[in-house]
């Protein structure tokens, strides 16, 4: 019997309970995965599943995996094994019968191989399963066997993702925004996305996939080619998020500087930013992941000067040596990168700048490493992530000669990490005396903590507010003056009324 000829009421009922099937979403990896999880959760809830937060309370646990680098892949496998252990414990104790399902980038990237090597998971679903996720889970819970896909290079396929060119990604017949109680007319946008985190910040996906061919990166092979969402769809989702209490929209994609190129207008992001910032209830819009070689003057100006848009530049430098960058199939050099930062700071002197760099790339000489370190000293960035190079399956760099041994890569990564920790702490100290506006994200034991405009979610440190205003709540914006630092974290004294 297949899921199409099984009584839907039987499939929706939890095992032996007569209640709706419960599902817990566990999300790993980047903010793009967070959006995917919320879209999957929305589809499931719209189809009658009951979402729960604790995996121990779920009939099925869906683990949205990350497949980017070795450490992330290990975390994903470990999380799947932990979910499988919970399933075994529940079974032994006579508790609920449970299934464990892998989705996300690791599942898409390895498919059948992951399923064969990880029999503890009841199913491994790829991106093609997302539009019919409810039917897939019903059949798995009912005991049917799902055969995992054989991975293909998604650049050769039509891009498949919860985010599609048209509004169907936000449309399930009979489940409009009006029916979810958020006040949209029946003819307006229909929401499948279901927020899993009630915080005042939410990621908002601009696009899916990537057309660049960086020699170290496998993302295009399993995420597919770059596909922009239509501006109207992005704006409608931003409006819906505002009705859910979101005050900061975090625009995410694999390469935000490419937004609009497949729609015939590379300036779409510049024209859309003021519209997003003007959404009632939204106080801050933040753009993530800019490719330095594609960061054009008009986009710099839009991010640096548009009211309501955080002057925040997430620039993926990856290295500074021109020769290493060429081997990475990227572009740039210290001079062009520093010039970019000068242009940014001429428009917004207090702009936040973060980046990531890879050290120990095949063939990297000590002189090239020194070029990188000299650039980092000159750049004065707020936060820099440091990654030691490791081969990624299917990438061009994996076939390169000149590999450094693991100990040397580790030593170089530790050296650069120590350098950037010192530099980033110094940059934080330069902010003492600055006036910042802090979006409050947590109130615990009287400690008020949030993020200033130059601090991106999770990765860029936080700001603790001393002497907070009476009645402060999560989601408030608090003006404050920076009075102290702790590494990249700030301590600030509130100075004005809440917003």
Tab-separated table of C-alpha atoms in Angstrom:
chain	number	residue	atom	x	y	z
A	1	UNK	CA	0.000	0.000	0.000
A	2	UNK	CA	1.346	3.452	-0.890
A	3	UNK	CA	0.678	6.745	0.842
A	4	UNK	CA	-1.695	7.741	-1.948
A	5	UNK	CA	-4.191	4.938	-1.269
A	6	UNK	CA	-4.001	4.933	2.523
A	7	UNK	CA	-6.803	6.667	4.406
A	8	UNK	CA	-5.407	10.139	5.321
A	9	UNK	CA	-7.182	10.067	8.672
A	10	UNK	CA	-5.385	6.842	9.546
A	11	UNK	CA	-2.027	8.232	8.506
A	12	UNK	CA	-2.465	11.478	10.428
A	13	UNK	CA	-3.307	9.678	13.635
A	14	UNK	CA	-0.374	9.070	15.960
A	15	UNK	CA	0.512	5.421	16.540
A	16	UNK	CA	-2.182	3.924	18.736
A	17	UNK	CA	-3.383	7.289	20.040
A	18	UNK	CA	-6.006	8.577	17.630
A	19	UNK	CA	-4.303	11.975	17.948
A	20	UNK	CA	-2.556	13.921	15.168
A	21	UNK	CA	0.972	12.775	14.380
A	22	UNK	CA	3.471	14.856	16.316
A	23	UNK	CA	6.709	16.055	14.738
A	24	UNK	CA	9.798	17.794	16.164
A	25	UNK	CA	12.146	19.757	13.903
A	26	UNK	CA	15.847	19.797	14.833
A	27	UNK	CA	17.833	22.314	12.774
A	28	UNK	CA	21.592	22.396	12.234
A	29	UNK	CA	23.741	24.696	10.127
A	30	UNK	CA	23.114	28.132	8.719
A	31	UNK	CA	20.215	30.583	8.735
A	32	UNK	CA	19.152	29.298	5.313
A	33	UNK	CA	18.492	25.935	6.953
A	34	UNK	CA	16.410	27.695	9.604
A	35	UNK	CA	14.163	29.068	6.869
A	36	UNK	CA	13.923	25.621	5.260
A	37	UNK	CA	12.896	24.094	8.601
A	38	UNK	CA	10.197	26.710	9.122
A	39	UNK	CA	8.862	26.148	5.612
A	40	UNK	CA	8.818	22.376	6.156
A	41	UNK	CA	7.147	22.897	9.538
A	42	UNK	CA	4.550	25.127	7.883
A	43	UNK	CA	3.744	22.520	5.255
A	44	UNK	CA	3.423	19.825	7.915
A	45	UNK	CA	1.236	21.885	10.221
A	46	UNK	CA	-0.963	22.951	7.316
A	47	UNK	CA	-1.467	19.265	6.545
A	48	UNK	CA	-2.553	18.351	10.071
A	49	UNK	CA	0.662	17.433	11.866
A	50	UNK	CA	1.166	18.732	15.402
A	51	UNK	CA	4.508	20.449	15.968
A	52	UNK	CA	6.252	19.891	19.313
A	53	UNK	CA	9.539	21.269	20.600
A	54	UNK	CA	10.815	18.266	22.573
A	55	UNK	CA	11.877	15.287	20.419
A	56	UNK	CA	10.872	12.971	23.288
A	57	UNK	CA	7.250	14.054	22.718
A	58	UNK	CA	7.311	13.437	18.965
A	59	UNK	CA	6.140	10.558	16.824
A	60	UNK	CA	8.746	11.573	14.271
A	61	UNK	CA	11.926	13.630	14.622
A	62	UNK	CA	13.054	15.488	11.493
A	63	UNK	CA	16.737	16.474	11.585
A	64	UNK	CA	17.588	19.220	9.098
A	65	UNK	CA	21.266	18.486	8.500
A	66	UNK	CA	24.230	20.568	7.361
A	67	UNK	CA	26.620	19.210	4.735
A	68	UNK	CA	29.017	22.130	4.336
A	69	UNK	CA	32.303	21.126	6.003
A	70	UNK	CA	33.593	18.059	7.837
A	71	UNK	CA	32.832	19.348	11.338
A	72	UNK	CA	29.269	20.257	10.357
A	73	UNK	CA	28.734	16.865	8.737
A	74	UNK	CA	29.948	15.155	11.913
A	75	UNK	CA	27.560	17.252	14.031
A	76	UNK	CA	24.701	16.231	11.763
A	77	UNK	CA	25.509	12.520	11.993
A	78	UNK	CA	25.940	12.780	15.766
A	79	UNK	CA	22.554	14.491	16.082
A	80	UNK	CA	20.880	11.772	14.005
A	81	UNK	CA	22.483	9.123	16.214
A	82	UNK	CA	21.276	10.921	19.347
A	83	UNK	CA	17.745	10.965	17.928
A	84	UNK	CA	18.042	7.248	17.153
A	85	UNK	CA	19.212	6.579	20.724
A	86	UNK	CA	16.148	8.425	22.038
A	87	UNK	CA	13.944	6.299	19.779
A	88	UNK	CA	15.507	3.118	21.203
A	89	UNK	CA	15.093	4.339	24.792
A	90	UNK	CA	11.421	5.149	24.222
A	91	UNK	CA	10.862	1.733	22.702
A	92	UNK	CA	12.587	-0.050	25.594
A	93	UNK	CA	10.554	1.862	28.174
A	94	UNK	CA	7.282	1.075	26.448
A	95	UNK	CA	6.822	4.669	25.350
A	96	UNK	CA	5.737	5.997	21.993
A	97	UNK	CA	6.905	4.454	18.732
A	98	UNK	CA	9.110	6.945	16.940
A	99	UNK	CA	10.743	7.509	13.554
A	100	UNK	CA	13.875	9.520	12.740
A	101	UNK	CA	14.123	11.280	9.376
A	102	UNK	CA	17.112	13.108	7.879
A	103	UNK	CA	16.559	16.063	5.559
A	104	UNK	CA	18.746	19.011	4.551
A	105	UNK	CA	22.088	19.409	2.839
A	106	UNK	CA	23.780	16.249	4.158
A	107	UNK	CA	20.761	14.176	3.140
A	108	UNK	CA	20.666	15.768	-0.314
A	109	UNK	CA	24.423	15.571	-0.811
A	110	UNK	CA	24.852	11.888	0.075
A	111	UNK	CA	21.364	10.392	-0.263
A	112	UNK	CA	21.557	6.611	-0.602
A	113	UNK	CA	25.122	6.484	0.750
A	114	UNK	CA	23.991	8.224	3.955
A	115	UNK	CA	20.999	5.917	4.262
A	116	UNK	CA	23.207	2.830	3.822
A	117	UNK	CA	25.810	4.008	6.337
A	118	UNK	CA	23.261	5.248	8.876
A	119	UNK	CA	20.560	2.566	9.218
A	120	UNK	CA	19.563	4.152	12.541
A	121	UNK	CA	17.648	6.760	10.497
A	122	UNK	CA	14.292	5.521	9.225
A	123	UNK	CA	14.505	7.645	6.088
A	124	UNK	CA	16.766	10.076	4.232
A	125	UNK	CA	14.828	12.672	2.214
A	126	UNK	CA	16.255	14.963	-0.457
A	127	UNK	CA	15.150	18.410	-1.615
A	128	UNK	CA	12.809	16.864	-4.195
A	129	UNK	CA	10.781	15.456	-1.293
A	130	UNK	CA	10.144	18.882	0.260
A	131	UNK	CA	7.011	19.886	-1.696
A	132	UNK	CA	5.335	16.631	-0.585
A	133	UNK	CA	6.935	16.434	2.873
A	134	UNK	CA	3.631	15.696	4.643
A	135	UNK	CA	2.859	12.696	2.422
A	136	UNK	CA	6.423	11.449	2.805
A	137	UNK	CA	6.292	11.579	6.606
A	138	UNK	CA	2.856	9.956	6.733
A	139	UNK	CA	4.101	6.989	4.753
A	140	UNK	CA	7.264	6.669	6.868
A	141	UNK	CA	5.282	6.813	10.134
A	142	UNK	CA	2.940	4.177	8.659
A	143	UNK	CA	5.939	1.868	8.251
A	144	UNK	CA	6.526	2.156	4.531
A	145	UNK	CA	10.096	2.026	3.248
A	146	UNK	CA	11.472	5.136	1.591
A	147	UNK	CA	14.293	4.589	-0.882
A	148	UNK	CA	16.837	7.399	-0.674
A	149	UNK	CA	17.887	9.106	-3.884
A	150	UNK	CA	21.204	8.696	-5.662
A	151	UNK	CA	22.826	12.154	-5.468
A	152	UNK	CA	23.234	14.149	-8.660
A	153	UNK	CA	24.920	17.465	-9.351
A	154	UNK	CA	21.991	19.820	-8.815
A	155	UNK	CA	23.537	22.336	-11.193
A	156	UNK	CA	22.416	19.963	-13.949
A	157	UNK	CA	18.847	19.837	-12.616
A	158	UNK	CA	16.047	22.328	-12.217
A	159	UNK	CA	16.618	23.981	-8.824
A	160	UNK	CA	14.365	22.382	-6.238
A	161	UNK	CA	13.940	24.072	-2.890
A	162	UNK	CA	11.212	25.222	-0.516
A	163	UNK	CA	11.839	28.602	-2.171
A	164	UNK	CA	10.572	28.684	-5.734
A	165	UNK	CA	10.231	31.377	-8.383
A	166	UNK	CA	6.495	31.733	-7.925
A	167	UNK	CA	4.396	32.104	-4.805
A	168	UNK	CA	3.558	28.398	-4.586
A	169	UNK	CA	6.254	27.952	-1.948
A	170	UNK	CA	4.035	30.113	0.238
A	171	UNK	CA	0.778	28.575	-0.916
A	172	UNK	CA	-1.221	25.616	0.271
A	173	UNK	CA	-4.865	25.700	-0.813
A	174	UNK	CA	-7.084	26.435	2.157
A	175	UNK	CA	-4.271	27.654	4.402
A	176	UNK	CA	-4.044	31.390	3.789
A	177	UNK	CA	-2.588	33.991	6.113
A	178	UNK	CA	-6.131	34.960	7.035
A	179	UNK	CA	-6.774	31.416	8.255
A	180	UNK	CA	-3.616	31.527	10.353
A	181	UNK	CA	-5.011	34.572	12.124
A	182	UNK	CA	-2.571	37.195	10.891
A	183	UNK	CA	-5.045	39.431	9.160
A	184	UNK	CA	-4.171	38.999	5.478
A	185	UNK	CA	-7.059	39.012	2.995
A	186	UNK	CA	-8.048	35.733	1.389
A	187	UNK	CA	-6.637	36.981	-1.908
A	188	UNK	CA	-3.297	37.914	-0.342
A	189	UNK	CA	-0.143	35.893	0.268
A	190	UNK	CA	-0.604	32.444	1.739
A	191	UNK	CA	1.828	31.294	4.376
A	192	UNK	CA	3.180	27.834	4.862
A	193	UNK	CA	6.174	28.965	6.866
A	194	UNK	CA	5.703	28.387	10.573
A	195	UNK	CA	8.028	30.154	12.992
A	196	UNK	CA	9.907	27.766	15.251
A	197	UNK	CA	11.708	30.463	17.241
A	198	UNK	CA	9.666	33.310	18.637
A	199	UNK	CA	12.589	35.741	18.839
A	200	UNK	CA	12.509	39.265	17.368
A	201	UNK	CA	14.873	38.365	14.492
A	202	UNK	CA	13.989	36.108	11.572
A	203	UNK	CA	15.962	35.044	8.500
A	204	UNK	CA	14.301	35.838	5.182
A	205	UNK	CA	15.568	34.012	2.121
A	206	UNK	CA	16.432	36.078	-0.958
A	207	UNK	CA	17.523	33.236	-3.217
A	208	UNK	CA	18.625	29.640	-3.331
A	209	UNK	CA	21.747	28.096	-4.864
A	210	UNK	CA	24.973	29.560	-6.221
A	211	UNK	CA	26.501	30.027	-9.663
A	212	UNK	CA	30.053	30.618	-8.504
A	213	UNK	CA	32.623	27.849	-8.890
A	214	UNK	CA	34.945	28.351	-5.916
A	215	UNK	CA	37.365	25.432	-6.040
A	216	UNK	CA	36.958	24.575	-2.334
A	217	UNK	CA	33.156	24.680	-2.127
A	218	UNK	CA	30.648	21.915	-2.838
A	219	UNK	CA	27.505	23.953	-2.113
A	220	UNK	CA	26.450	24.526	-5.761
A	221	UNK	CA	26.579	20.783	-6.419
A	222	UNK	CA	23.863	20.039	-3.851
A	223	UNK	CA	22.050	23.381	-3.581
A	224	UNK	CA	21.877	23.956	-7.330
A	225	UNK	CA	22.237	27.044	-9.482
A	226	UNK	CA	21.370	30.523	-8.238
A	227	UNK	CA	17.636	31.324	-8.346
A	228	UNK	CA	16.325	34.661	-7.043
A	229	UNK	CA	12.929	34.955	-5.435
A	230	UNK	CA	10.679	37.620	-6.883
A	231	UNK	CA	10.810	40.891	-4.919
A	232	UNK	CA	7.044	40.765	-4.380
A	233	UNK	CA	7.364	37.354	-2.707
A	234	UNK	CA	10.217	38.548	-0.482
A	235	UNK	CA	8.239	41.640	0.524
A	236	UNK	CA	5.078	39.647	1.239
A	237	UNK	CA	6.976	37.247	3.459
A	238	UNK	CA	8.654	40.166	5.215
A	239	UNK	CA	5.213	41.651	5.901
A	240	UNK	CA	3.987	38.329	7.255
A	241	UNK	CA	7.041	38.004	9.522
A	242	UNK	CA	6.325	41.479	10.890
A	243	UNK	CA	2.856	40.288	11.921
A	244	UNK	CA	4.591	37.527	13.881
A	245	UNK	CA	6.467	40.078	16.006
A	246	UNK	CA	9.697	40.121	13.992
A	247	UNK	CA	11.595	43.400	14.264
A	248	UNK	CA	14.782	42.480	12.382
A	249	UNK	CA	14.745	40.832	8.953
A	250	UNK	CA	17.982	38.959	8.221
A	251	UNK	CA	18.294	38.557	4.443
A	252	UNK	CA	20.031	35.288	3.605
A	253	UNK	CA	21.219	33.461	0.493
A	254	UNK	CA	24.356	31.751	-0.758
A	255	UNK	CA	25.406	35.001	-2.476
A	256	UNK	CA	23.290	38.084	-1.872
A	257	UNK	CA	25.284	40.238	-4.324
A	258	UNK	CA	23.925	38.056	-7.163
A	259	UNK	CA	20.307	38.767	-6.239
A	260	UNK	CA	18.275	39.777	-9.268
A	261	UNK	CA	20.772	38.801	-11.954
A	262	UNK	CA	18.508	35.982	-13.189
A	263	UNK	CA	15.524	38.352	-13.082
A	264	UNK	CA	17.256	40.814	-15.385
A	265	UNK	CA	18.163	43.509	-12.848
A	266	UNK	CA	21.160	43.342	-10.520
A	267	UNK	CA	19.931	46.479	-8.739
A	268	UNK	CA	16.818	44.825	-7.334
A	269	UNK	CA	18.313	44.462	-3.854
A	270	UNK	CA	19.159	48.160	-3.710
A	271	UNK	CA	15.582	49.088	-4.667
A	272	UNK	CA	13.994	46.501	-2.367
A	273	UNK	CA	15.894	47.419	0.822
A	274	UNK	CA	13.958	50.676	1.461
A	275	UNK	CA	10.673	48.813	0.908
A	276	UNK	CA	11.608	46.110	3.408
A	277	UNK	CA	12.724	48.733	5.938
A	278	UNK	CA	9.386	50.526	5.519
A	279	UNK	CA	7.317	47.485	6.574
A	280	UNK	CA	5.241	48.373	9.616
A	281	UNK	CA	6.818	46.783	12.693
A	282	UNK	CA	10.213	46.142	11.118
A	283	UNK	CA	12.933	48.273	12.660
A	284	UNK	CA	16.069	46.752	11.146
A	285	UNK	CA	16.975	44.962	7.907
A	286	UNK	CA	20.312	43.176	7.669
A	287	UNK	CA	21.978	41.702	4.571
A	288	UNK	CA	24.214	38.636	4.822
A	289	UNK	CA	26.875	37.080	2.618
A	290	UNK	CA	28.293	39.554	0.140
A	291	UNK	CA	30.844	38.441	-2.447
A	292	UNK	CA	33.562	41.166	-2.282
A	293	UNK	CA	34.333	41.098	-6.012
A	294	UNK	CA	30.619	41.700	-6.777
A	295	UNK	CA	29.906	44.341	-4.126
A	296	UNK	CA	29.089	47.318	-6.326
A	297	UNK	CA	29.017	50.995	-5.263
A	298	UNK	CA	25.220	51.268	-5.426
A	299	UNK	CA	24.771	48.318	-3.080
A	300	UNK	CA	27.357	49.697	-0.664
A	301	UNK	CA	25.499	53.009	-0.578
A	302	UNK	CA	22.124	51.329	-0.089
A	303	UNK	CA	23.319	49.246	2.865
A	304	UNK	CA	25.356	52.057	4.426
A	305	UNK	CA	22.831	54.889	4.157
A	306	UNK	CA	19.253	53.558	3.904
A	307	UNK	CA	17.305	54.330	7.096
A	308	UNK	CA	16.291	51.108	8.821
A	309	UNK	CA	18.991	49.043	7.081
A	310	UNK	CA	21.876	47.981	9.314
A	311	UNK	CA	25.224	49.292	8.055
A	312	UNK	CA	26.572	45.764	8.238
A	313	UNK	CA	28.831	44.112	5.668
A	314	UNK	CA	29.269	40.345	5.718
A	315	UNK	CA	32.133	40.122	3.211
A	316	UNK	CA	33.397	36.683	2.288
A	317	UNK	CA	37.071	37.485	1.640
A	318	UNK	CA	38.324	33.872	2.196
A	319	UNK	CA	41.954	35.036	1.757
A	320	UNK	CA	43.887	38.133	0.731
A	321	UNK	CA	46.747	36.770	-1.375
A	322	UNK	CA	45.901	37.254	-5.046
A	323	UNK	CA	47.607	33.990	-5.988
A	324	UNK	CA	45.736	31.939	-3.370
A	325	UNK	CA	42.468	33.574	-4.410
A	326	UNK	CA	43.083	32.623	-8.045
A	327	UNK	CA	43.619	29.004	-7.012
A	328	UNK	CA	40.350	29.290	-5.095
A	329	UNK	CA	38.770	30.570	-8.341
A	330	UNK	CA	37.976	33.856	-6.671
A	331	UNK	CA	39.113	37.409	-7.296
A	332	UNK	CA	40.754	40.152	-5.282
A	333	UNK	CA	43.888	41.263	-3.511
A	334	UNK	CA	44.738	43.278	-0.396
A	335	UNK	CA	44.556	46.606	-2.215
A	336	UNK	CA	41.085	46.075	-3.712
A	337	UNK	CA	39.731	44.668	-0.454
A	338	UNK	CA	41.080	47.554	1.610
A	339	UNK	CA	39.695	50.018	-0.925
A	340	UNK	CA	36.283	48.375	-0.525
A	341	UNK	CA	36.465	48.862	3.243
A	342	UNK	CA	37.515	52.504	2.806
A	343	UNK	CA	34.457	53.125	0.600
A	344	UNK	CA	32.183	51.490	3.174
A	345	UNK	CA	33.585	53.461	6.104
A	346	UNK	CA	33.502	56.735	4.193
A	347	UNK	CA	29.723	56.350	4.062
A	348	UNK	CA	29.222	54.675	7.465
A	349	UNK	CA	32.249	55.070	9.776
A	350	UNK	CA	30.710	52.800	12.428
A	351	UNK	CA	29.670	50.052	9.988
A	352	UNK	CA	30.042	46.474	11.125
A	353	UNK	CA	32.298	44.275	9.004
A	354	UNK	CA	32.707	40.521	9.352
A	355	UNK	CA	34.394	37.916	7.188
A	356	UNK	CA	35.662	34.349	6.966
A	357	UNK	CA	39.072	33.182	5.832
A	358	UNK	CA	40.524	29.795	4.910
A	359	UNK	CA	44.130	29.046	5.848
A	360	UNK	CA	46.298	26.160	4.755
A	361	UNK	CA	44.825	26.063	1.249
A	362	UNK	CA	46.774	23.750	-1.090
A	363	UNK	CA	50.032	25.417	-2.106
A	364	UNK	CA	49.718	28.269	0.427
A	365	UNK	CA	53.223	29.565	1.113
A	366	UNK	CA	54.378	31.296	4.265
A	367	UNK	CA	54.620	34.530	2.278
A	368	UNK	CA	50.973	34.157	1.178
A	369	UNK	CA	49.948	33.481	4.771
A	370	UNK	CA	51.815	36.633	5.822
A	371	UNK	CA	49.930	38.593	3.140
A	372	UNK	CA	46.682	37.419	4.708
A	373	UNK	CA	47.805	38.359	8.209
A	374	UNK	CA	48.973	41.812	7.091
A	375	UNK	CA	45.595	42.384	5.440
A	376	UNK	CA	43.705	41.363	8.584
A	377	UNK	CA	45.703	43.883	10.630
A	378	UNK	CA	44.880	46.652	8.162
A	379	UNK	CA	41.232	45.690	7.731
A	380	UNK	CA	40.137	46.226	11.372
A	381	UNK	CA	37.115	43.956	11.079
A	382	UNK	CA	34.659	43.325	13.886
A	383	UNK	CA	34.648	39.539	13.564
A	384	UNK	CA	36.656	37.109	11.437
A	385	UNK	CA	35.939	33.389	11.267
A	386	UNK	CA	39.005	31.227	10.617
A	387	UNK	CA	38.804	27.808	8.980
A	388	UNK	CA	41.611	25.385	8.340
A	389	UNK	CA	41.402	23.930	4.842
A	390	UNK	CA	40.101	20.393	4.402
A	391	UNK	CA	39.176	18.515	1.233
A	392	UNK	CA	35.500	18.482	0.318
A	393	UNK	CA	34.125	15.621	-1.771
A	394	UNK	CA	33.759	16.479	-5.424
A	395	UNK	CA	35.514	19.852	-5.334
A	396	UNK	CA	38.289	20.922	-7.657
A	397	UNK	CA	40.637	21.755	-4.773
A	398	UNK	CA	40.439	18.177	-3.520
A	399	UNK	CA	42.480	17.180	-6.590
A	400	UNK	CA	45.121	19.905	-6.175
A	401	UNK	CA	48.773	19.183	-5.532
A	402	UNK	CA	50.655	20.968	-2.779
A	403	UNK	CA	48.480	19.841	0.118
A	404	UNK	CA	49.790	20.845	3.532
A	405	UNK	CA	49.753	18.160	6.203
A	406	UNK	CA	47.062	18.315	8.859
A	407	UNK	CA	49.421	19.471	11.599
A	408	UNK	CA	50.632	22.390	9.494
A	409	UNK	CA	47.088	23.416	8.582
A	410	UNK	CA	46.114	23.242	12.246
A	411	UNK	CA	49.132	25.312	13.302
A	412	UNK	CA	48.381	28.006	10.724
A	413	UNK	CA	44.715	28.107	11.705
A	414	UNK	CA	45.647	28.489	15.380
A	415	UNK	CA	48.110	31.276	14.518
A	416	UNK	CA	45.557	33.255	12.495
A	417	UNK	CA	42.816	32.604	15.058
A	418	UNK	CA	44.977	34.067	17.827
A	419	UNK	CA	45.695	37.081	15.638
A	420	UNK	CA	42.053	37.806	14.793
A	421	UNK	CA	40.916	37.328	18.372
A	422	UNK	CA	43.315	40.105	19.364
A	423	UNK	CA	42.349	42.291	16.396
A	424	UNK	CA	38.615	41.819	16.902
A	425	UNK	CA	38.943	42.625	20.606
A	426	UNK	CA	40.823	45.798	19.690
A	427	UNK	CA	38.087	46.762	17.222
A	428	UNK	CA	35.476	46.264	19.952
A	429	UNK	CA	37.469	48.540	22.268
A	430	UNK	CA	37.425	51.227	19.558
A	431	UNK	CA	33.638	51.246	19.936
A	432	UNK	CA	33.759	52.423	23.564
A	433	UNK	CA	31.908	55.723	23.644
A	434	UNK	CA	29.796	54.919	20.559
A	435	UNK	CA	26.026	55.250	20.691
A	436	UNK	CA	24.361	51.999	19.655
A	437	UNK	CA	20.792	50.763	19.366
A	438	UNK	CA	20.405	47.301	20.876
A	439	UNK	CA	17.689	44.864	19.834
A	440	UNK	CA	16.846	42.997	23.056
A	441	UNK	CA	16.875	39.228	22.526
A	442	UNK	CA	16.984	37.801	26.045
A	443	UNK	CA	16.049	38.699	29.624
A	444	UNK	CA	17.498	36.214	32.091
A	445	UNK	CA	18.116	36.740	35.801
A	446	UNK	CA	17.916	40.492	35.334
A	447	UNK	CA	20.505	40.499	32.539
A	448	UNK	CA	19.362	42.274	29.382
A	449	UNK	CA	21.212	41.131	26.274
A	450	UNK	CA	20.860	41.827	22.575
A	451	UNK	CA	22.679	42.964	19.469
A	452	UNK	CA	23.745	46.337	18.129
A	453	UNK	CA	23.476	47.124	14.416
A	454	UNK	CA	27.044	45.961	13.722
A	455	UNK	CA	26.428	42.549	15.323
A	456	UNK	CA	24.901	39.810	13.191
A	457	UNK	CA	22.869	36.962	14.709
A	458	UNK	CA	24.761	34.312	16.687
A	459	UNK	CA	28.203	34.812	15.144
A	460	UNK	CA	29.191	38.403	15.917
A	461	UNK	CA	28.973	38.732	19.669
A	462	UNK	CA	26.343	40.516	21.733
A	463	UNK	CA	25.730	43.611	23.833
A	464	UNK	CA	24.727	43.543	27.511
A	465	UNK	CA	22.761	46.568	28.704
A	466	UNK	CA	23.477	48.016	32.126
A	467	UNK	CA	20.753	49.937	33.963
A	468	UNK	CA	18.096	48.956	31.430
A	469	UNK	CA	14.908	51.042	31.246
A	470	UNK	CA	11.966	49.910	33.341
A	471	UNK	CA	9.627	47.579	31.538
A	472	UNK	CA	12.126	46.499	28.904
A	473	UNK	CA	10.990	43.442	26.922
A	474	UNK	CA	12.384	41.104	24.299
A	475	UNK	CA	12.029	42.840	20.951
A	476	UNK	CA	12.547	46.357	22.296
A	477	UNK	CA	15.217	48.603	20.797
A	478	UNK	CA	17.275	50.307	23.487
A	479	UNK	CA	19.588	53.257	22.759
A	480	UNK	CA	22.799	52.918	24.741
A	481	UNK	CA	26.420	54.026	24.987
A	482	UNK	CA	29.208	51.439	24.892
A	483	UNK	CA	31.173	51.568	28.159
A	484	UNK	CA	33.216	48.330	28.182
A	485	UNK	CA	34.080	45.217	26.173
A	486	UNK	CA	34.761	41.525	26.680
A	487	UNK	CA	36.384	40.202	23.526
A	488	UNK	CA	33.917	41.035	20.736
A	489	UNK	CA	31.050	41.434	23.228
A	490	UNK	CA	30.056	44.906	24.394
A	491	UNK	CA	28.687	46.336	27.602
A	492	UNK	CA	26.499	49.413	27.142
A	493	UNK	CA	24.636	51.848	29.403
A	494	UNK	CA	21.094	52.641	28.322
A	495	UNK	CA	20.596	56.303	27.485
A	496	UNK	CA	17.080	56.802	26.198
A	497	UNK	CA	13.510	55.689	25.715
A	498	UNK	CA	12.583	52.300	24.350
A	499	UNK	CA	11.312	51.752	20.815
